[in-house]
mmCIF file of C-alpha atoms and ligand atoms in Angstrom:
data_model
loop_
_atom_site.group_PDB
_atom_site.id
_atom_site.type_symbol
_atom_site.label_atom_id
_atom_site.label_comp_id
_atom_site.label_asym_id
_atom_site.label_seq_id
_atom_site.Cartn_x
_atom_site.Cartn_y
_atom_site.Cartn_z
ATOM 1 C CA UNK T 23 50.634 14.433 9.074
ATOM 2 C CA UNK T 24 51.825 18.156 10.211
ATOM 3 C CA UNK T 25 55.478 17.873 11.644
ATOM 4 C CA UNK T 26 55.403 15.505 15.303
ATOM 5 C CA UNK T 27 57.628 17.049 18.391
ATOM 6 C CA UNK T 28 60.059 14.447 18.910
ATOM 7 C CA UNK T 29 59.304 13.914 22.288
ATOM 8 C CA UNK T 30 56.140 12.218 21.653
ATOM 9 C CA UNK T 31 57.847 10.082 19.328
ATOM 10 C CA UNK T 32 60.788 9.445 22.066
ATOM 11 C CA UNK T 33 57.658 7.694 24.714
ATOM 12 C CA UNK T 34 57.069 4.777 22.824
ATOM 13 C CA UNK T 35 60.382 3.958 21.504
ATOM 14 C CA UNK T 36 61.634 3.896 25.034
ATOM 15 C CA UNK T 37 58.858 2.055 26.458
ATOM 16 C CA UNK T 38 59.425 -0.543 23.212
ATOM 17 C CA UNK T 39 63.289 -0.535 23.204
ATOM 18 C CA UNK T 40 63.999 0.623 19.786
ATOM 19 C CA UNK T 41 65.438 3.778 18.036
ATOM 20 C CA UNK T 42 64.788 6.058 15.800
ATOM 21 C CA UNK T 43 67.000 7.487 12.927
ATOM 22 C CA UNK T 44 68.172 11.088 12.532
ATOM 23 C CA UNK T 45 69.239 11.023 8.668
ATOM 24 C CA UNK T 46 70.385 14.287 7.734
ATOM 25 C CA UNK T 47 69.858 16.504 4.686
ATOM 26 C CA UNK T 48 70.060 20.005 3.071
ATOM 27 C CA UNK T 49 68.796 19.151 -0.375
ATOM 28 C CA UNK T 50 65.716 17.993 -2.295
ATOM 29 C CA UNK T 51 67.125 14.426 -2.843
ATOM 30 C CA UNK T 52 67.955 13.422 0.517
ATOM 31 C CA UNK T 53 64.768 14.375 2.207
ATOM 32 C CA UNK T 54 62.859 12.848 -0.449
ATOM 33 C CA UNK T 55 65.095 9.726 0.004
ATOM 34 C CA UNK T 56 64.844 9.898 4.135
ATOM 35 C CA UNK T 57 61.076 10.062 3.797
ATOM 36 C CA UNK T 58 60.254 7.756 1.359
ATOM 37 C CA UNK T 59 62.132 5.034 2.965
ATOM 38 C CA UNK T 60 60.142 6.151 6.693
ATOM 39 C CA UNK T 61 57.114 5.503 4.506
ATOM 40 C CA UNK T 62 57.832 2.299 2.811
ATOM 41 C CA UNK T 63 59.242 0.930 6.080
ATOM 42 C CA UNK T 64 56.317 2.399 8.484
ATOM 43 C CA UNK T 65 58.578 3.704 10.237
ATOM 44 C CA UNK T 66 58.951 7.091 12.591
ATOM 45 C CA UNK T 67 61.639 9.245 11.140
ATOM 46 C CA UNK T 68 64.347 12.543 12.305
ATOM 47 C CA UNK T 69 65.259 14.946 9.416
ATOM 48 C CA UNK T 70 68.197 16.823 10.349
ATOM 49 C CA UNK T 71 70.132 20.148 8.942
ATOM 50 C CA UNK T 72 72.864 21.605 10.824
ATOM 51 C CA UNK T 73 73.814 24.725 10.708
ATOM 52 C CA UNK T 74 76.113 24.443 7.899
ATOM 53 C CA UNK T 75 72.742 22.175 5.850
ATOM 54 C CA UNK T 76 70.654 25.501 6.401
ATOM 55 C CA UNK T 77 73.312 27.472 5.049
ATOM 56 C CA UNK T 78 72.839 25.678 2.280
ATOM 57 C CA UNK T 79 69.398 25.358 1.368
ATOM 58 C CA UNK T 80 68.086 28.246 3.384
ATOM 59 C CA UNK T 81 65.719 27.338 6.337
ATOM 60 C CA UNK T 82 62.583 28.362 5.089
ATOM 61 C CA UNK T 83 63.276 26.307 2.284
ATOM 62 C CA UNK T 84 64.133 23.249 4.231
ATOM 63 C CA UNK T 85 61.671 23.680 6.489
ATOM 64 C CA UNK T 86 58.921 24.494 3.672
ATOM 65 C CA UNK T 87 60.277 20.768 1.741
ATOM 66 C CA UNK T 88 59.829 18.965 4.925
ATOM 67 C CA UNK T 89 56.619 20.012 5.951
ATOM 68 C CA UNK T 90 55.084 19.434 2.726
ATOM 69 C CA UNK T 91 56.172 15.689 2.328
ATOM 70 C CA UNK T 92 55.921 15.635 6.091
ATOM 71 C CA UNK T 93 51.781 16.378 5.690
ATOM 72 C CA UNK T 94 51.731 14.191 2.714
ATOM 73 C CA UNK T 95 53.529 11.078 4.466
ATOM 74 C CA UNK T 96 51.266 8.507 6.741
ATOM 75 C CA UNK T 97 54.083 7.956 9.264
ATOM 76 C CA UNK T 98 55.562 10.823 11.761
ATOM 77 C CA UNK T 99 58.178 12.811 10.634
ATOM 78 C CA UNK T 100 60.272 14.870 13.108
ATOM 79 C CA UNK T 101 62.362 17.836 11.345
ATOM 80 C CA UNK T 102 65.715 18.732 14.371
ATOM 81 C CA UNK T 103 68.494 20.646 14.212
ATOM 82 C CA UNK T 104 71.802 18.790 14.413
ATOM 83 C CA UNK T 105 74.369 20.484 16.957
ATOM 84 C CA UNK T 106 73.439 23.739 17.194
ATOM 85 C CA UNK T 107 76.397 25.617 19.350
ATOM 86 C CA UNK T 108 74.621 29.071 19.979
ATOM 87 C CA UNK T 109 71.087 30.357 21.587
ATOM 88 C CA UNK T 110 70.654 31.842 18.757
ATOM 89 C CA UNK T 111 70.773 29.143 16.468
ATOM 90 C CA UNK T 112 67.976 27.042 18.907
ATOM 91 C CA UNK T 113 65.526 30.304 18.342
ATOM 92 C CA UNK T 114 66.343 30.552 14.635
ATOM 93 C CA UNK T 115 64.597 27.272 14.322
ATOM 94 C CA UNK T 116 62.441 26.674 16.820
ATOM 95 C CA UNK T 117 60.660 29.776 15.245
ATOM 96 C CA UNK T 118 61.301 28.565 11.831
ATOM 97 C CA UNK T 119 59.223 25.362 12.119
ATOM 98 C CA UNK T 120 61.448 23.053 14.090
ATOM 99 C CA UNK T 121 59.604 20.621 16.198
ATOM 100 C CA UNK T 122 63.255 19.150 17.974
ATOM 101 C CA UNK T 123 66.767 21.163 18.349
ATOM 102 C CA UNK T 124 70.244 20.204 19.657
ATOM 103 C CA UNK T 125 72.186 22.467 21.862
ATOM 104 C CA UNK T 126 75.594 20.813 21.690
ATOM 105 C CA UNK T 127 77.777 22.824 24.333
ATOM 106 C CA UNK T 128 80.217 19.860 25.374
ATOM 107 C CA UNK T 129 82.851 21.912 24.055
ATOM 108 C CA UNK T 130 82.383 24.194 27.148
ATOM 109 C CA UNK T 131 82.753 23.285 30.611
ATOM 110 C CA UNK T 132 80.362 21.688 32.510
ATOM 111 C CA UNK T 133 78.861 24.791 34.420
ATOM 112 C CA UNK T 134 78.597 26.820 30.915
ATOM 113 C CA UNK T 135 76.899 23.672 29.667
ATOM 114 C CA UNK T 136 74.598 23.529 31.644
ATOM 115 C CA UNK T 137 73.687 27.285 31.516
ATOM 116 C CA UNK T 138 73.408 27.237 27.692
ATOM 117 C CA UNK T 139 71.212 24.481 27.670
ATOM 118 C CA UNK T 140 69.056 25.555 30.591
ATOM 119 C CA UNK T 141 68.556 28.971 28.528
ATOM 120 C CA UNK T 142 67.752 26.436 25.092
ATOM 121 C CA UNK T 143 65.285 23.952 27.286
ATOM 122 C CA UNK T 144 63.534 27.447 28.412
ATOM 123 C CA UNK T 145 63.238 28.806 25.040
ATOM 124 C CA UNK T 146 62.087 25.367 23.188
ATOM 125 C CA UNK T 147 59.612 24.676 26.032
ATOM 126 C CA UNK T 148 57.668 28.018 26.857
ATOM 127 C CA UNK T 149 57.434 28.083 22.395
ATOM 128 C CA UNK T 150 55.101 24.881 21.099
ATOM 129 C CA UNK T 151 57.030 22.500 23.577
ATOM 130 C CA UNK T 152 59.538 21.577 21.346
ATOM 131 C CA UNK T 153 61.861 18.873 22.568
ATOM 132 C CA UNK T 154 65.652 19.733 23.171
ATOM 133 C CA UNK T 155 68.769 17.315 22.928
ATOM 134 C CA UNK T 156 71.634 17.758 24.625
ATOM 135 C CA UNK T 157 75.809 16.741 24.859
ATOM 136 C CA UNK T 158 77.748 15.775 27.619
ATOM 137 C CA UNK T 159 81.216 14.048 27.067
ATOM 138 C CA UNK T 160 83.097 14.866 23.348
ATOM 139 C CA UNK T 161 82.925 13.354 20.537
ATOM 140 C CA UNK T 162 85.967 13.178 18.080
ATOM 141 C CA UNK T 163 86.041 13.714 14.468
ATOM 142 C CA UNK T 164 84.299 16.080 12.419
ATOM 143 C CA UNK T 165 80.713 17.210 12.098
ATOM 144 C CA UNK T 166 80.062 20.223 9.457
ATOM 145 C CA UNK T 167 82.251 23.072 11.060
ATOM 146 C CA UNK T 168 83.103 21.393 13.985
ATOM 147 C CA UNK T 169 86.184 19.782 14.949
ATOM 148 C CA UNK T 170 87.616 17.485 17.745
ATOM 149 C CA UNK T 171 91.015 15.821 17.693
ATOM 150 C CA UNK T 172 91.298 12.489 19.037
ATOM 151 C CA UNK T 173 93.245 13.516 22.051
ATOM 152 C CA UNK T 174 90.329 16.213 23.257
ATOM 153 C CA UNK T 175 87.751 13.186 22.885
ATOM 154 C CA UNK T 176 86.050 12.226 26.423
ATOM 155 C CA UNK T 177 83.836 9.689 27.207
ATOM 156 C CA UNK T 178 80.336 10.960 29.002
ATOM 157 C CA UNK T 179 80.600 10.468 33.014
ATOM 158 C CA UNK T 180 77.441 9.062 34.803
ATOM 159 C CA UNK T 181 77.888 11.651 38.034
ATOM 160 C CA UNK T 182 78.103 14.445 35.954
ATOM 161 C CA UNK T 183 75.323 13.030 33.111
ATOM 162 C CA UNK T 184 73.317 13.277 36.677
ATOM 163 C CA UNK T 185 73.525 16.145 37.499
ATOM 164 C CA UNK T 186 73.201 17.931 34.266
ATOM 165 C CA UNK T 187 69.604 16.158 33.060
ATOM 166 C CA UNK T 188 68.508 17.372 36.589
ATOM 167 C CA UNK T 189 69.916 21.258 36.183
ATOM 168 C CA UNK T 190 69.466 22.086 32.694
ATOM 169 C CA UNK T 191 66.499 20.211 31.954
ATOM 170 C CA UNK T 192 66.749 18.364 28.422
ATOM 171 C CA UNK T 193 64.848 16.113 27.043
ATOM 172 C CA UNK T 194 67.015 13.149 26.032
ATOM 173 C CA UNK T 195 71.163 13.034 26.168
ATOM 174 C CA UNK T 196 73.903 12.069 23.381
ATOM 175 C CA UNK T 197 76.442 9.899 25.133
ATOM 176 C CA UNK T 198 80.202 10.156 24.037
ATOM 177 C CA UNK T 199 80.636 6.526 24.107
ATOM 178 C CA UNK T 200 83.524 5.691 21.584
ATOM 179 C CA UNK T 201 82.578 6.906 18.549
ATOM 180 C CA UNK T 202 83.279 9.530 16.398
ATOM 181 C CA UNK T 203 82.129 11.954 13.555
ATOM 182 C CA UNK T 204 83.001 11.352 9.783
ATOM 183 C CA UNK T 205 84.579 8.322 7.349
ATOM 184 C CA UNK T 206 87.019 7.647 9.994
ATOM 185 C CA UNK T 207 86.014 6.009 13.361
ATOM 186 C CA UNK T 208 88.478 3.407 14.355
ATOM 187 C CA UNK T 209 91.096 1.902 13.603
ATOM 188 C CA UNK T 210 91.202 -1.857 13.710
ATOM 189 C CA UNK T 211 87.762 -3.566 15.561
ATOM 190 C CA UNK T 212 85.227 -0.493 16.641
ATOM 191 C CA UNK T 213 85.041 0.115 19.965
ATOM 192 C CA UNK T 214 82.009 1.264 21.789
ATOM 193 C CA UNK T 215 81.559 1.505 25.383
ATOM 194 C CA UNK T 216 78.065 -0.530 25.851
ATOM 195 C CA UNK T 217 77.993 -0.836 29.329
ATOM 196 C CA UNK T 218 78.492 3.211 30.138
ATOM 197 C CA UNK T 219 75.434 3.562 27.507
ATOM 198 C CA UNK T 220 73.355 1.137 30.213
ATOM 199 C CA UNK T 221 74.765 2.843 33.408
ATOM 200 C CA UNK T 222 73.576 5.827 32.140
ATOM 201 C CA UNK T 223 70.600 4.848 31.185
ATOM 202 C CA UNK T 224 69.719 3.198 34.227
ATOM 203 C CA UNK T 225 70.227 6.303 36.272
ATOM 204 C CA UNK T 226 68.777 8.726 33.888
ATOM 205 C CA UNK T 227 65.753 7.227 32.174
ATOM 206 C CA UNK T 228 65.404 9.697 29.515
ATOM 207 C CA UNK T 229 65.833 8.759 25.890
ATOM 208 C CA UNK T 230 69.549 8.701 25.187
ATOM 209 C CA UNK T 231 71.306 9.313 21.298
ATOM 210 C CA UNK T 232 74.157 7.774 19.800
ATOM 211 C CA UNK T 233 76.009 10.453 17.492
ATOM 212 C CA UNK T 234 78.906 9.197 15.032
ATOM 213 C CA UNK T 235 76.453 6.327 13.939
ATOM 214 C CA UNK T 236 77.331 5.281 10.302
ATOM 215 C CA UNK T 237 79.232 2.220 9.590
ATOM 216 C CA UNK T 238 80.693 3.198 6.828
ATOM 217 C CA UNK T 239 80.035 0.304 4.406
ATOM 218 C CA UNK T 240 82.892 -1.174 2.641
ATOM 219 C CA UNK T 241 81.397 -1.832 -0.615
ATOM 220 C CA UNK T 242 80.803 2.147 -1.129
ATOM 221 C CA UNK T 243 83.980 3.430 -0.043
ATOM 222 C CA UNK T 244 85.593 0.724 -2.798
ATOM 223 C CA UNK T 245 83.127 1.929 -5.627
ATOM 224 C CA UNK T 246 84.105 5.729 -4.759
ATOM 225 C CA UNK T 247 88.067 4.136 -4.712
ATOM 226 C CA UNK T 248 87.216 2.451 -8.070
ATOM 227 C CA UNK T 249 85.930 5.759 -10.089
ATOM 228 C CA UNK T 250 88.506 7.964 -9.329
ATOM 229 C CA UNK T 251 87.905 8.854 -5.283
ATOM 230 C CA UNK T 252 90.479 8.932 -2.529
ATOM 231 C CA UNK T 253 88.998 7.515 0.832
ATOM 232 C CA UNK T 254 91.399 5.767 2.586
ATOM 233 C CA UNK T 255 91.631 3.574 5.862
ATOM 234 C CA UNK T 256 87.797 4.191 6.670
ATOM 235 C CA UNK T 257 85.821 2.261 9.132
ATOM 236 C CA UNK T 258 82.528 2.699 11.071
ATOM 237 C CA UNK T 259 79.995 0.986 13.071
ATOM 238 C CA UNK T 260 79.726 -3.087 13.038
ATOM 239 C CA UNK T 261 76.458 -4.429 11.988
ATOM 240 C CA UNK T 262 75.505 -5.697 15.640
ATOM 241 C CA UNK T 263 76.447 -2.538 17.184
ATOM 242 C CA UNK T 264 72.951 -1.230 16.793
ATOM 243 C CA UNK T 265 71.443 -3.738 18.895
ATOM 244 C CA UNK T 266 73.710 -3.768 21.507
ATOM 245 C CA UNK T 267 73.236 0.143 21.698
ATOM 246 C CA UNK T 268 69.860 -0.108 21.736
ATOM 247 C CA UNK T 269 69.177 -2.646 24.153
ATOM 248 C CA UNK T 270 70.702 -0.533 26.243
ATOM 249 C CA UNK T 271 69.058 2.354 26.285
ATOM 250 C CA UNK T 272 69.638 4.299 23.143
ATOM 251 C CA UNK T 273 66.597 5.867 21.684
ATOM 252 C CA UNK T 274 67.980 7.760 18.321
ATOM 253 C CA UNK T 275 71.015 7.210 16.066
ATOM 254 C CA UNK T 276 72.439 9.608 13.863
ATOM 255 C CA UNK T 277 73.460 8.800 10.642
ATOM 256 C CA UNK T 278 74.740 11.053 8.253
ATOM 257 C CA UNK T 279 78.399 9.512 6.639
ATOM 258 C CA UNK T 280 76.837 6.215 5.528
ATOM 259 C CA UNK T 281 74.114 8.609 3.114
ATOM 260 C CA UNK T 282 76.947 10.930 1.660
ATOM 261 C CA UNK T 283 79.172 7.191 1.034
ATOM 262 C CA UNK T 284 76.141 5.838 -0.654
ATOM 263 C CA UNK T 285 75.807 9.306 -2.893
ATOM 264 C CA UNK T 286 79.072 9.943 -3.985
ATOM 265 C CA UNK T 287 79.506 6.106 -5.130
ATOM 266 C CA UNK T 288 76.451 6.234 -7.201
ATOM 267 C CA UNK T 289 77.442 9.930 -8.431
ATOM 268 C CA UNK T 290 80.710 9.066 -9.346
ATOM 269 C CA UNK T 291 79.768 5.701 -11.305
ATOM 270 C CA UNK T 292 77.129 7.167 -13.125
ATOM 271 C CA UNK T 293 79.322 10.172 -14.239
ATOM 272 C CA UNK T 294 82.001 7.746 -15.558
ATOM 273 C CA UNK T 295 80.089 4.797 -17.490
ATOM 274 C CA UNK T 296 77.483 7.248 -18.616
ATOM 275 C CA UNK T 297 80.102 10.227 -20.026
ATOM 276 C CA UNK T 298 77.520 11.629 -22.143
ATOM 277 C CA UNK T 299 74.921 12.234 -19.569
ATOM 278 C CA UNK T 300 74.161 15.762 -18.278
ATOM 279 C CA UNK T 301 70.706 15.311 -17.257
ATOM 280 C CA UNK T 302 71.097 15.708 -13.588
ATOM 281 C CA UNK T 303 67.835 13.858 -13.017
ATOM 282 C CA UNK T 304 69.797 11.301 -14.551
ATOM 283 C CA UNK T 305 72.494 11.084 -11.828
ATOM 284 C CA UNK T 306 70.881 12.472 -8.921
ATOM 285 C CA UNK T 307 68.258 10.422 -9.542
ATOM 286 C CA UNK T 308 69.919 6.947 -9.467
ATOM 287 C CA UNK T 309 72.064 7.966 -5.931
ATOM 288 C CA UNK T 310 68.420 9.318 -4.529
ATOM 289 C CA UNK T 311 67.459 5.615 -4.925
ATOM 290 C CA UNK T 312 70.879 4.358 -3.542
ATOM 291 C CA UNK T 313 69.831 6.440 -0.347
ATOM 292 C CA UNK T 314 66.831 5.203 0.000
ATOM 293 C CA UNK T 315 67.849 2.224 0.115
ATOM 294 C CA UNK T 316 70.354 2.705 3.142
ATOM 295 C CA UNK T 317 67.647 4.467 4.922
ATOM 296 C CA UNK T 318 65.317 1.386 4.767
ATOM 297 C CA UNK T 319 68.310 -1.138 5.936
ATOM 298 C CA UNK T 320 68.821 1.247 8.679
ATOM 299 C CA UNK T 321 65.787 1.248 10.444
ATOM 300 C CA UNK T 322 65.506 -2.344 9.871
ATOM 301 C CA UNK T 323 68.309 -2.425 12.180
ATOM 302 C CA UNK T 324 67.314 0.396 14.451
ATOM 303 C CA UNK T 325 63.996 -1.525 15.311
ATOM 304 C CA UNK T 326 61.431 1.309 13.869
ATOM 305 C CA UNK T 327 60.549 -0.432 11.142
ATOM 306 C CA UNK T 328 56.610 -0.957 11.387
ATOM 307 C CA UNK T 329 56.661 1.173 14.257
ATOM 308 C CA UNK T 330 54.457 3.998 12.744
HETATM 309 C C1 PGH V 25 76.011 12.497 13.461
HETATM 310 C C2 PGH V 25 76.349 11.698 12.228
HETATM 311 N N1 PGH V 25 75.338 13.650 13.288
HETATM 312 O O1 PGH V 25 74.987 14.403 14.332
HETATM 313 O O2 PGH V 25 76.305 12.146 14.580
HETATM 314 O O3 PGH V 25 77.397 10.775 12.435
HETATM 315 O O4 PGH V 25 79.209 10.901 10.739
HETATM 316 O O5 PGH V 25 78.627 8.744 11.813
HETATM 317 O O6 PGH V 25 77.085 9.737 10.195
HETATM 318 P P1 PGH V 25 78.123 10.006 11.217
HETATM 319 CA CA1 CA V 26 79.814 18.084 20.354
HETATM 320 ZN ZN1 ZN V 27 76.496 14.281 15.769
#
């Protein structure tokens, strides 16, 4: 199928009360892993790049990867930018062959937010109606090139998550609703804030997306510990976390940490029991396989399995 506008993917999973996955990529590999597992599982999936992913792999690139496995797959594919910070990043794409963007100005203060993503909701609409996400509250950890420190965290507040759907516009919210960016959520149990997500929820009604979303499975982190890899005190999501989220009201996860785990464990296992392999079909190919694999388990959880 061409490339869906996530908003028309958004109506049924909030009429059904499940959520879709944002995976995130910026090579070959992932996407091929993010869309294989959408098709095996029949589910609806999000391909991401940030900023920093088209960087990388250069967005007509991307965007030519994912539309071509996109037209080949039987389920819908989405392709979104993650946190965009600038206008110009929202145009860059939305021209490019985006069909969702984020506009993540919770950095600024709530006036500015507003403004910026007024000006992004304008831009995505009035150009193929292409769905925009928005931030309110702050997220800690770190995403790409952005950083937050624990102490500028904030948790999204209902009067003001009011007031800024109605002004600016957006299509569905991410909630800052405990966690956090990266390897390193929280320390001891995780924490999330499940009744904000329904308060919110109950006085918005639009789709609403959980950012920080991996759980950051033990078993990888020990197999990157175990061939040489240094990632210490880590801890994500629990399992049931998903559920909860969802049930109340969130529409799309992102997950991004649990794929780059699952990678670098394979990567690094292969490298050392196989020392004289330098086929890098070899190794890639294995940890493609790996992330698959995560994907499917995913939106087993999420609820969009058989959804397509
Ligand atoms: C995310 C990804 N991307 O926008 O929110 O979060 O680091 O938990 O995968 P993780
Ligand atoms: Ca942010
Ligand atoms: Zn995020």
């Amino acid at each position: 199928m061409p490339l869906e506008i996530l908003g028309k993917m958004y109506q049924k999973a909030n009429r059904e009360y499940y959520a879709i996955g944002q995976f995130n990529f910026s090579n070959l590999e992932f996407l091929q892993a993010i869309i294989d597992a959408a098709e095996e599982s029949k589910s609806p999936v999000i391909v991401a790049c940030s900023t920093g992913a088209i960087k990388y792999g250069g967005l007509r690139n991307l965007v030519a990867l994912t539309r071509t496995m996109a037209e080949k797959a039987s389920v819908p594919v989405s392709l979104h930018l993650d946190h965009g910070t600038k206008l110009d990043d929202i145009k860059m794409c939305v021209d490019g062959g985006f069909t969702s963007v984020m506009i993540d100005g919770s950095h600024h203060p709530l006036d500015e937010n507003i403004r910026l993503t007024r000006d992004a909701v304008q831009y995505s609409h009035s150009h193929g109606g292409i769905t925009v996400e928005a931030e309110l509250g702050r997220l800690g950890g770190i995403e790409d090139d952005i950083k937050v420190d624990a102490h500028h965290a904030c948790l999204t507040d209902p009067d003001e998550a009011v007031r800024f759907v109605k002004e600016s516009g957006c299509d569905a919210l991410a909630v800052a609703v405990g966690t956090s960016h990266g390897a390193y959520k929280f320390k001891g149990e995780s924490k999330i804030d499940f009744d904000r997500i329904a308060v919110i929820k109950k006085r918005l009604g639009i789709p609403l997306v959980l950012h920080g979303a991996s759980s950051v499975d033990p078993e990888s982190v020990a197999i990157i510990n175990q061939f040489g890899g240094k990632i210490e005190d880590a801890k994500g999501l629990d399992k049931d976390s998903y559920a909860k989220a969802i049930k109340n009201g969130i529409n799309k996860v992102n997950i991004d940490t649990d794929l780059r785990l699952k990678w670098t464990a394979v990567v690094r296992k292969t490298l050392q029991e196989k020392p004289n392999e330098f086929d890098p079909r070899n190794v890639l190919g294995p940890a493609r396989d790996a992330v698959k694999a995560v994907v499917k388990e995913k939106m087993k959880l999420l609820g969009s399995a058989g959804k397509a």
